[in-house]
Amino acid sequence: MHGPSSVGEISTALDLSQSLVSHNLRLLRSARLVKGNRQAKQVIYQIADTHVSHVISDMAIHIVEEACEDF
């Protein structure tokens, strides 16, 4: 959500395998939630539009709020 990123950058930030990230990004791309632009041998992904960004942001806030209530 911090701007365009490669699979490698996303997998490092989330501490997940590149194959898992790539697979999930492919699914998100087919659902038109992210866009991918090829740059040489890499595909750079970004959230499709601001509406999607807001939904994801709201979801993350809700998850954190729910987790805090459990403590």
PDB file of N, CA, C and O in Angstrom:
ATOM      1  N   MET A   1       0.817  -1.197   0.000  1.00  0.00           N
ATOM      2  CA  MET A   1       0.000   0.000   0.000  1.00  0.00           C
ATOM      3  C   MET A   1       0.855   1.254   0.000  1.00  0.00           C
ATOM      4  O   MET A   1       0.326   2.333  -0.109  1.00  0.00           O
ATOM      5  N   HIS A   2       2.159   1.085   0.114  1.00  0.00           N
ATOM      6  CA  HIS A   2       3.050   2.244   0.151  1.00  0.00           C
ATOM      7  C   HIS A   2       3.577   2.597  -1.226  1.00  0.00           C
ATOM      8  O   HIS A   2       4.541   3.331  -1.338  1.00  0.00           O
ATOM      9  N   GLY A   3       2.948   2.078  -2.250  1.00  0.00           N
ATOM     10  CA  GLY A   3       3.368   2.386  -3.601  1.00  0.00           C
ATOM     11  C   GLY A   3       3.738   1.125  -4.362  1.00  0.00           C
ATOM     12  O   GLY A   3       3.679   0.022  -3.835  1.00  0.00           O
ATOM     13  N   PRO A   4       4.090   1.299  -5.621  1.00  0.00           N
ATOM     14  CA  PRO A   4       4.437   0.147  -6.463  1.00  0.00           C
ATOM     15  C   PRO A   4       5.600  -0.653  -5.870  1.00  0.00           C
ATOM     16  O   PRO A   4       6.562  -0.073  -5.369  1.00  0.00           O
ATOM     17  N   SER A   5       5.476  -1.979  -5.912  1.00  0.00           N
ATOM     18  CA  SER A   5       6.496  -2.858  -5.354  1.00  0.00           C
ATOM     19  C   SER A   5       6.615  -4.131  -6.179  1.00  0.00           C
ATOM     20  O   SER A   5       5.630  -4.604  -6.745  1.00  0.00           O
ATOM     21  N   SER A   6       7.793  -4.695  -6.175  1.00  0.00           N
ATOM     22  CA  SER A   6       8.021  -5.971  -6.852  1.00  0.00           C
ATOM     23  C   SER A   6       7.639  -7.118  -5.920  1.00  0.00           C
ATOM     24  O   SER A   6       7.472  -6.931  -4.707  1.00  0.00           O
ATOM     25  N   VAL A   7       7.539  -8.307  -6.480  1.00  0.00           N
ATOM     26  CA  VAL A   7       7.246  -9.492  -5.677  1.00  0.00           C
ATOM     27  C   VAL A   7       8.316  -9.664  -4.607  1.00  0.00           C
ATOM     28  O   VAL A   7       8.008  -9.959  -3.451  1.00  0.00           O
ATOM     29  N   GLY A   8       9.567  -9.462  -4.963  1.00  0.00           N
ATOM     30  CA  GLY A   8      10.664  -9.607  -4.011  1.00  0.00           C
ATOM     31  C   GLY A   8      10.546  -8.638  -2.844  1.00  0.00           C
ATOM     32  O   GLY A   8      10.773  -9.015  -1.689  1.00  0.00           O
ATOM     33  N   GLU A   9      10.197  -7.396  -3.139  1.00  0.00           N
ATOM     34  CA  GLU A   9      10.042  -6.395  -2.070  1.00  0.00           C
ATOM     35  C   GLU A   9       8.884  -6.751  -1.150  1.00  0.00           C
ATOM     36  O   GLU A   9       8.992  -6.642   0.076  1.00  0.00           O
ATOM     37  N   ILE A  10       7.790  -7.206  -1.730  1.00  0.00           N
ATOM     38  CA  ILE A  10       6.616  -7.564  -0.933  1.00  0.00           C
ATOM     39  C   ILE A  10       6.914  -8.796  -0.081  1.00  0.00           C
ATOM     40  O   ILE A  10       6.587  -8.836   1.101  1.00  0.00           O
ATOM     41  N   SER A  11       7.556  -9.798  -0.681  1.00  0.00           N
ATOM     42  CA  SER A  11       7.855 -11.022   0.076  1.00  0.00           C
ATOM     43  C   SER A  11       8.816 -10.749   1.224  1.00  0.00           C
ATOM     44  O   SER A  11       8.666 -11.313   2.312  1.00  0.00           O
ATOM     45  N   THR A  12       9.779  -9.857   1.019  1.00  0.00           N
ATOM     46  CA  THR A  12      10.708  -9.487   2.091  1.00  0.00           C
ATOM     47  C   THR A  12       9.973  -8.745   3.206  1.00  0.00           C
ATOM     48  O   THR A  12      10.153  -9.051   4.390  1.00  0.00           O
ATOM     49  N   ALA A  13       9.135  -7.802   2.839  1.00  0.00           N
ATOM     50  CA  ALA A  13       8.405  -7.013   3.835  1.00  0.00           C
ATOM     51  C   ALA A  13       7.461  -7.877   4.663  1.00  0.00           C
ATOM     52  O   ALA A  13       7.274  -7.633   5.856  1.00  0.00           O
ATOM     53  N   LEU A  14       6.869  -8.898   4.049  1.00  0.00           N
ATOM     54  CA  LEU A  14       5.907  -9.748   4.747  1.00  0.00           C
ATOM     55  C   LEU A  14       6.524 -11.030   5.290  1.00  0.00           C
ATOM     56  O   LEU A  14       5.837 -11.816   5.949  1.00  0.00           O
ATOM     57  N   ASP A  15       7.801 -11.242   5.002  1.00  0.00           N
ATOM     58  CA  ASP A  15       8.514 -12.463   5.411  1.00  0.00           C
ATOM     59  C   ASP A  15       7.794 -13.715   4.913  1.00  0.00           C
ATOM     60  O   ASP A  15       7.524 -14.643   5.668  1.00  0.00           O
ATOM     61  N   LEU A  16       7.456 -13.697   3.620  1.00  0.00           N
ATOM     62  CA  LEU A  16       6.800 -14.818   2.957  1.00  0.00           C
ATOM     63  C   LEU A  16       7.610 -15.212   1.734  1.00  0.00           C
ATOM     64  O   LEU A  16       8.378 -14.407   1.212  1.00  0.00           O
ATOM     65  N   SER A  17       7.402 -16.417   1.245  1.00  0.00           N
ATOM     66  CA  SER A  17       8.130 -16.859   0.058  1.00  0.00           C
ATOM     67  C   SER A  17       7.649 -16.088  -1.171  1.00  0.00           C
ATOM     68  O   SER A  17       6.486 -15.682  -1.259  1.00  0.00           O
ATOM     69  N   GLN A  18       8.568 -15.911  -2.128  1.00  0.00           N
ATOM     70  CA  GLN A  18       8.214 -15.198  -3.351  1.00  0.00           C
ATOM     71  C   GLN A  18       7.141 -15.944  -4.128  1.00  0.00           C
ATOM     72  O   GLN A  18       6.266 -15.325  -4.733  1.00  0.00           O
ATOM     73  N   SER A  19       7.185 -17.272  -4.111  1.00  0.00           N
ATOM     74  CA  SER A  19       6.182 -18.031  -4.862  1.00  0.00           C
ATOM     75  C   SER A  19       4.785 -17.838  -4.275  1.00  0.00           C
ATOM     76  O   SER A  19       3.806 -17.706  -5.021  1.00  0.00           O
ATOM     77  N   LEU A  20       4.681 -17.788  -2.945  1.00  0.00           N
ATOM     78  CA  LEU A  20       3.383 -17.556  -2.303  1.00  0.00           C
ATOM     79  C   LEU A  20       2.862 -16.158  -2.631  1.00  0.00           C
ATOM     80  O   LEU A  20       1.694 -15.986  -2.990  1.00  0.00           O
ATOM     81  N   VAL A  21       3.735 -15.166  -2.533  1.00  0.00           N
ATOM     82  CA  VAL A  21       3.346 -13.786  -2.832  1.00  0.00           C
ATOM     83  C   VAL A  21       2.937 -13.662  -4.297  1.00  0.00           C
ATOM     84  O   VAL A  21       1.909 -13.067  -4.622  1.00  0.00           O
ATOM     85  N   SER A  22       3.723 -14.242  -5.177  1.00  0.00           N
ATOM     86  CA  SER A  22       3.431 -14.186  -6.606  1.00  0.00           C
ATOM     87  C   SER A  22       2.079 -14.824  -6.920  1.00  0.00           C
ATOM     88  O   SER A  22       1.276 -14.273  -7.684  1.00  0.00           O
ATOM     89  N   HIS A  23       1.814 -15.962  -6.327  1.00  0.00           N
ATOM     90  CA  HIS A  23       0.537 -16.657  -6.546  1.00  0.00           C
ATOM     91  C   HIS A  23      -0.639 -15.788  -6.083  1.00  0.00           C
ATOM     92  O   HIS A  23      -1.632 -15.631  -6.805  1.00  0.00           O
ATOM     93  N   ASN A  24      -0.520 -15.224  -4.901  1.00  0.00           N
ATOM     94  CA  ASN A  24      -1.610 -14.399  -4.378  1.00  0.00           C
ATOM     95  C   ASN A  24      -1.786 -13.107  -5.157  1.00  0.00           C
ATOM     96  O   ASN A  24      -2.912 -12.646  -5.357  1.00  0.00           O
ATOM     97  N   LEU A  25      -0.680 -12.518  -5.615  1.00  0.00           N
ATOM     98  CA  LEU A  25      -0.790 -11.314  -6.444  1.00  0.00           C
ATOM     99  C   LEU A  25      -1.478 -11.631  -7.771  1.00  0.00           C
ATOM    100  O   LEU A  25      -2.247 -10.818  -8.284  1.00  0.00           O
ATOM    101  N   ARG A  26      -1.214 -12.812  -8.312  1.00  0.00           N
ATOM    102  CA  ARG A  26      -1.882 -13.221  -9.548  1.00  0.00           C
ATOM    103  C   ARG A  26      -3.390 -13.299  -9.324  1.00  0.00           C
ATOM    104  O   ARG A  26      -4.182 -12.865 -10.170  1.00  0.00           O
ATOM    105  N   LEU A  27      -3.800 -13.837  -8.183  1.00  0.00           N
ATOM    106  CA  LEU A  27      -5.233 -13.907  -7.854  1.00  0.00           C
ATOM    107  C   LEU A  27      -5.832 -12.515  -7.675  1.00  0.00           C
ATOM    108  O   LEU A  27      -6.926 -12.236  -8.170  1.00  0.00           O
ATOM    109  N   LEU A  28      -5.113 -11.652  -6.962  1.00  0.00           N
ATOM    110  CA  LEU A  28      -5.586 -10.277  -6.768  1.00  0.00           C
ATOM    111  C   LEU A  28      -5.668  -9.521  -8.089  1.00  0.00           C
ATOM    112  O   LEU A  28      -6.578  -8.719  -8.303  1.00  0.00           O
ATOM    113  N   ARG A  29      -4.726  -9.810  -8.979  1.00  0.00           N
ATOM    114  CA  ARG A  29      -4.733  -9.162 -10.292  1.00  0.00           C
ATOM    115  C   ARG A  29      -5.928  -9.631 -11.117  1.00  0.00           C
ATOM    116  O   ARG A  29      -6.597  -8.822 -11.767  1.00  0.00           O
ATOM    117  N   SER A  30      -6.235 -10.919 -11.063  1.00  0.00           N
ATOM    118  CA  SER A  30      -7.387 -11.416 -11.819  1.00  0.00           C
ATOM    119  C   SER A  30      -8.697 -10.870 -11.271  1.00  0.00           C
ATOM    120  O   SER A  30      -9.675 -10.747 -12.000  1.00  0.00           O
ATOM    121  N   ALA A  31      -8.704 -10.518  -9.975  1.00  0.00           N
ATOM    122  CA  ALA A  31      -9.890  -9.898  -9.369  1.00  0.00           C
ATOM    123  C   ALA A  31      -9.887  -8.382  -9.557  1.00  0.00           C
ATOM    124  O   ALA A  31     -10.777  -7.698  -9.061  1.00  0.00           O
ATOM    125  N   ARG A  32      -8.879  -7.879 -10.235  1.00  0.00           N
ATOM    126  CA  ARG A  32      -8.716  -6.450 -10.528  1.00  0.00           C
ATOM    127  C   ARG A  32      -8.552  -5.598  -9.269  1.00  0.00           C
ATOM    128  O   ARG A  32      -8.972  -4.440  -9.228  1.00  0.00           O
ATOM    129  N   LEU A  33      -7.939  -6.187  -8.239  1.00  0.00           N
ATOM    130  CA  LEU A  33      -7.664  -5.443  -7.012  1.00  0.00           C
ATOM    131  C   LEU A  33      -6.269  -4.831  -7.034  1.00  0.00           C
ATOM    132  O   LEU A  33      -6.013  -3.855  -6.323  1.00  0.00           O
ATOM    133  N   VAL A  34      -5.368  -5.417  -7.822  1.00  0.00           N
ATOM    134  CA  VAL A  34      -4.032  -4.854  -8.028  1.00  0.00           C
ATOM    135  C   VAL A  34      -3.751  -4.812  -9.525  1.00  0.00           C
ATOM    136  O   VAL A  34      -4.360  -5.524 -10.309  1.00  0.00           O
ATOM    137  N   LYS A  35      -2.826  -3.943  -9.887  1.00  0.00           N
ATOM    138  CA  LYS A  35      -2.365  -3.838 -11.271  1.00  0.00           C
ATOM    139  C   LYS A  35      -0.897  -4.245 -11.301  1.00  0.00           C
ATOM    140  O   LYS A  35      -0.159  -3.977 -10.352  1.00  0.00           O
ATOM    141  N   GLY A  36      -0.512  -4.877 -12.364  1.00  0.00           N
ATOM    142  CA  GLY A  36       0.887  -5.253 -12.531  1.00  0.00           C
ATOM    143  C   GLY A  36       1.439  -4.665 -13.811  1.00  0.00           C
ATOM    144  O   GLY A  36       0.802  -4.745 -14.858  1.00  0.00           O
ATOM    145  N   ASN A  37       2.596  -4.042 -13.725  1.00  0.00           N
ATOM    146  CA  ASN A  37       3.263  -3.469 -14.891  1.00  0.00           C
ATOM    147  C   ASN A  37       4.636  -4.099 -15.026  1.00  0.00           C
ATOM    148  O   ASN A  37       5.423  -4.071 -14.081  1.00  0.00           O
ATOM    149  N   ARG A  38       4.910  -4.665 -16.192  1.00  0.00           N
ATOM    150  CA  ARG A  38       6.194  -5.321 -16.418  1.00  0.00           C
ATOM    151  C   ARG A  38       7.272  -4.277 -16.650  1.00  0.00           C
ATOM    152  O   ARG A  38       7.112  -3.361 -17.441  1.00  0.00           O
ATOM    153  N   GLN A  39       8.375  -4.440 -15.917  1.00  0.00           N
ATOM    154  CA  GLN A  39       9.563  -3.599 -16.096  1.00  0.00           C
ATOM    155  C   GLN A  39      10.748  -4.546 -16.213  1.00  0.00           C
ATOM    156  O   GLN A  39      11.187  -5.105 -15.203  1.00  0.00           O
ATOM    157  N   ALA A  40      11.211  -4.737 -17.435  1.00  0.00           N
ATOM    158  CA  ALA A  40      12.270  -5.697 -17.734  1.00  0.00           C
ATOM    159  C   ALA A  40      11.785  -7.092 -17.327  1.00  0.00           C
ATOM    160  O   ALA A  40      10.777  -7.550 -17.826  1.00  0.00           O
ATOM    161  N   LYS A  41      12.481  -7.750 -16.400  1.00  0.00           N
ATOM    162  CA  LYS A  41      12.104  -9.098 -15.991  1.00  0.00           C
ATOM    163  C   LYS A  41      11.180  -9.125 -14.789  1.00  0.00           C
ATOM    164  O   LYS A  41      10.728 -10.176 -14.361  1.00  0.00           O
ATOM    165  N   GLN A  42      10.880  -7.974 -14.211  1.00  0.00           N
ATOM    166  CA  GLN A  42      10.038  -7.904 -13.017  1.00  0.00           C
ATOM    167  C   GLN A  42       8.653  -7.378 -13.346  1.00  0.00           C
ATOM    168  O   GLN A  42       8.465  -6.647 -14.305  1.00  0.00           O
ATOM    169  N   VAL A  43       7.712  -7.759 -12.527  1.00  0.00           N
ATOM    170  CA  VAL A  43       6.385  -7.155 -12.577  1.00  0.00           C
ATOM    171  C   VAL A  43       6.259  -6.323 -11.311  1.00  0.00           C
ATOM    172  O   VAL A  43       6.504  -6.803 -10.207  1.00  0.00           O
ATOM    173  N   ILE A  44       5.909  -5.066 -11.490  1.00  0.00           N
ATOM    174  CA  ILE A  44       5.732  -4.149 -10.368  1.00  0.00           C
ATOM    175  C   ILE A  44       4.233  -4.028 -10.122  1.00  0.00           C
ATOM    176  O   ILE A  44       3.467  -3.680 -11.013  1.00  0.00           O
ATOM    177  N   TYR A  45       3.842  -4.325  -8.886  1.00  0.00           N
ATOM    178  CA  TYR A  45       2.423  -4.335  -8.520  1.00  0.00           C
ATOM    179  C   TYR A  45       2.068  -3.100  -7.703  1.00  0.00           C
ATOM    180  O   TYR A  45       2.886  -2.573  -6.966  1.00  0.00           O
ATOM    181  N   GLN A  46       0.823  -2.679  -7.880  1.00  0.00           N
ATOM    182  CA  GLN A  46       0.279  -1.608  -7.054  1.00  0.00           C
ATOM    183  C   GLN A  46      -1.220  -1.813  -6.931  1.00  0.00           C
ATOM    184  O   GLN A  46      -1.841  -2.495  -7.753  1.00  0.00           O
ATOM    185  N   ILE A  47      -1.788  -1.237  -5.901  1.00  0.00           N
ATOM    186  CA  ILE A  47      -3.229  -1.342  -5.683  1.00  0.00           C
ATOM    187  C   ILE A  47      -3.942  -0.656  -6.844  1.00  0.00           C
ATOM    188  O   ILE A  47      -3.514   0.396  -7.319  1.00  0.00           O
ATOM    189  N   ALA A  48      -5.026  -1.260  -7.288  1.00  0.00           N
ATOM    190  CA  ALA A  48      -5.700  -0.824  -8.506  1.00  0.00           C
ATOM    191  C   ALA A  48      -6.204   0.617  -8.450  1.00  0.00           C
ATOM    192  O   ALA A  48      -6.063   1.357  -9.407  1.00  0.00           O
ATOM    193  N   ASP A  49      -6.800   1.012  -7.330  1.00  0.00           N
ATOM    194  CA  ASP A  49      -7.289   2.385  -7.220  1.00  0.00           C
ATOM    195  C   ASP A  49      -7.469   2.758  -5.753  1.00  0.00           C
ATOM    196  O   ASP A  49      -7.306   1.929  -4.866  1.00  0.00           O
ATOM    197  N   THR A  50      -7.822   3.998  -5.519  1.00  0.00           N
ATOM    198  CA  THR A  50      -7.925   4.487  -4.138  1.00  0.00           C
ATOM    199  C   THR A  50      -9.058   3.808  -3.375  1.00  0.00           C
ATOM    200  O   THR A  50      -8.963   3.649  -2.161  1.00  0.00           O
ATOM    201  N   HIS A  51     -10.113   3.392  -4.064  1.00  0.00           N
ATOM    202  CA  HIS A  51     -11.221   2.718  -3.380  1.00  0.00           C
ATOM    203  C   HIS A  51     -10.740   1.411  -2.758  1.00  0.00           C
ATOM    204  O   HIS A  51     -11.055   1.104  -1.612  1.00  0.00           O
ATOM    205  N   VAL A  52      -9.957   0.654  -3.514  1.00  0.00           N
ATOM    206  CA  VAL A  52      -9.401  -0.605  -3.011  1.00  0.00           C
ATOM    207  C   VAL A  52      -8.464  -0.317  -1.843  1.00  0.00           C
ATOM    208  O   VAL A  52      -8.488  -1.010  -0.818  1.00  0.00           O
ATOM    209  N   SER A  53      -7.657   0.714  -1.965  1.00  0.00           N
ATOM    210  CA  SER A  53      -6.726   1.097  -0.909  1.00  0.00           C
ATOM    211  C   SER A  53      -7.470   1.405   0.388  1.00  0.00           C
ATOM    212  O   SER A  53      -7.065   0.987   1.466  1.00  0.00           O
ATOM    213  N   HIS A  54      -8.581   2.122   0.290  1.00  0.00           N
ATOM    214  CA  HIS A  54      -9.369   2.477   1.473  1.00  0.00           C
ATOM    215  C   HIS A  54      -9.987   1.235   2.114  1.00  0.00           C
ATOM    216  O   HIS A  54     -10.010   1.122   3.342  1.00  0.00           O
ATOM    217  N   VAL A  55     -10.478   0.319   1.305  1.00  0.00           N
ATOM    218  CA  VAL A  55     -11.076  -0.905   1.841  1.00  0.00           C
ATOM    219  C   VAL A  55     -10.029  -1.714   2.596  1.00  0.00           C
ATOM    220  O   VAL A  55     -10.274  -2.182   3.713  1.00  0.00           O
ATOM    221  N   ILE A  56      -8.843  -1.856   2.015  1.00  0.00           N
ATOM    222  CA  ILE A  56      -7.776  -2.610   2.668  1.00  0.00           C
ATOM    223  C   ILE A  56      -7.335  -1.916   3.950  1.00  0.00           C
ATOM    224  O   ILE A  56      -7.115  -2.558   4.983  1.00  0.00           O
ATOM    225  N   SER A  57      -7.233  -0.617   3.909  1.00  0.00           N
ATOM    226  CA  SER A  57      -6.848   0.161   5.093  1.00  0.00           C
ATOM    227  C   SER A  57      -7.877  -0.015   6.213  1.00  0.00           C
ATOM    228  O   SER A  57      -7.516  -0.263   7.365  1.00  0.00           O
ATOM    229  N   ASP A  58      -9.139   0.097   5.868  1.00  0.00           N
ATOM    230  CA  ASP A  58     -10.204  -0.081   6.861  1.00  0.00           C
ATOM    231  C   ASP A  58     -10.183  -1.489   7.447  1.00  0.00           C
ATOM    232  O   ASP A  58     -10.386  -1.676   8.649  1.00  0.00           O
ATOM    233  N   MET A  59      -9.920  -2.477   6.602  1.00  0.00           N
ATOM    234  CA  MET A  59      -9.858  -3.855   7.058  1.00  0.00           C
ATOM    235  C   MET A  59      -8.704  -4.039   8.045  1.00  0.00           C
ATOM    236  O   MET A  59      -8.877  -4.661   9.102  1.00  0.00           O
ATOM    237  N   ALA A  60      -7.545  -3.479   7.740  1.00  0.00           N
ATOM    238  CA  ALA A  60      -6.384  -3.593   8.625  1.00  0.00           C
ATOM    239  C   ALA A  60      -6.662  -2.925   9.970  1.00  0.00           C
ATOM    240  O   ALA A  60      -6.329  -3.474  11.030  1.00  0.00           O
ATOM    241  N   ILE A  61      -7.298  -1.770   9.951  1.00  0.00           N
ATOM    242  CA  ILE A  61      -7.643  -1.067  11.189  1.00  0.00           C
ATOM    243  C   ILE A  61      -8.609  -1.920  12.017  1.00  0.00           C
ATOM    244  O   ILE A  61      -8.454  -2.061  13.229  1.00  0.00           O
ATOM    245  N   HIS A  62      -9.579  -2.510  11.365  1.00  0.00           N
ATOM    246  CA  HIS A  62     -10.556  -3.351  12.060  1.00  0.00           C
ATOM    247  C   HIS A  62      -9.867  -4.553  12.709  1.00  0.00           C
ATOM    248  O   HIS A  62     -10.166  -4.904  13.857  1.00  0.00           O
ATOM    249  N   ILE A  63      -8.942  -5.173  12.008  1.00  0.00           N
ATOM    250  CA  ILE A  63      -8.217  -6.330  12.553  1.00  0.00           C
ATOM    251  C   ILE A  63      -7.441  -5.925  13.802  1.00  0.00           C
ATOM    252  O   ILE A  63      -7.457  -6.625  14.812  1.00  0.00           O
ATOM    253  N   VAL A  64      -6.760  -4.782  13.734  1.00  0.00           N
ATOM    254  CA  VAL A  64      -5.987  -4.302  14.890  1.00  0.00           C
ATOM    255  C   VAL A  64      -6.919  -3.997  16.060  1.00  0.00           C
ATOM    256  O   VAL A  64      -6.625  -4.356  17.213  1.00  0.00           O
ATOM    257  N   GLU A  65      -8.038  -3.351  15.799  1.00  0.00           N
ATOM    258  CA  GLU A  65      -8.992  -3.037  16.858  1.00  0.00           C
ATOM    259  C   GLU A  65      -9.528  -4.311  17.515  1.00  0.00           C
ATOM    260  O   GLU A  65      -9.640  -4.385  18.743  1.00  0.00           O
ATOM    261  N   GLU A  66      -9.843  -5.315  16.717  1.00  0.00           N
ATOM    262  CA  GLU A  66     -10.339  -6.584  17.250  1.00  0.00           C
ATOM    263  C   GLU A  66      -9.283  -7.274  18.090  1.00  0.00           C
ATOM    264  O   GLU A  66      -9.577  -7.833  19.149  1.00  0.00           O
ATOM    265  N   ALA A  67      -8.042  -7.213  17.643  1.00  0.00           N
ATOM    266  CA  ALA A  67      -6.938  -7.850  18.377  1.00  0.00           C
ATOM    267  C   ALA A  67      -6.731  -7.149  19.725  1.00  0.00           C
ATOM    268  O   ALA A  67      -6.458  -7.806  20.736  1.00  0.00           O
ATOM    269  N   CYS A  68      -6.872  -5.828  19.732  1.00  0.00           N
ATOM    270  CA  CYS A  68      -6.686  -5.072  20.983  1.00  0.00           C
ATOM    271  C   CYS A  68      -7.806  -5.366  21.985  1.00  0.00           C
ATOM    272  O   CYS A  68      -7.573  -5.367  23.190  1.00  0.00           O
ATOM    273  N   GLU A  69      -9.007  -5.610  21.505  1.00  0.00           N
ATOM    274  CA  GLU A  69     -10.118  -5.914  22.384  1.00  0.00           C
ATOM    275  C   GLU A  69      -9.938  -7.256  23.081  1.00  0.00           C
ATOM    276  O   GLU A  69     -10.474  -7.477  24.160  1.00  0.00           O
ATOM    277  N   ASP A  70      -9.172  -8.155  22.462  1.00  0.00           N
ATOM    278  CA  ASP A  70      -8.948  -9.482  23.029  1.00  0.00           C
ATOM    279  C   ASP A  70      -7.996  -9.451  24.210  1.00  0.00           C
ATOM    280  O   ASP A  70      -7.886 -10.416  24.962  1.00  0.00           O
ATOM    281  N   PHE A  71      -7.274  -8.353  24.393  1.00  0.00           N
ATOM    282  CA  PHE A  71      -6.315  -8.270  25.490  1.00  0.00           C
ATOM    283  C   PHE A  71      -6.894  -7.681  26.718  1.00  0.00           C
ATOM    284  O   PHE A  71      -7.657  -7.006  26.987  1.00  0.00           O
TER     285      PHE A  71
END
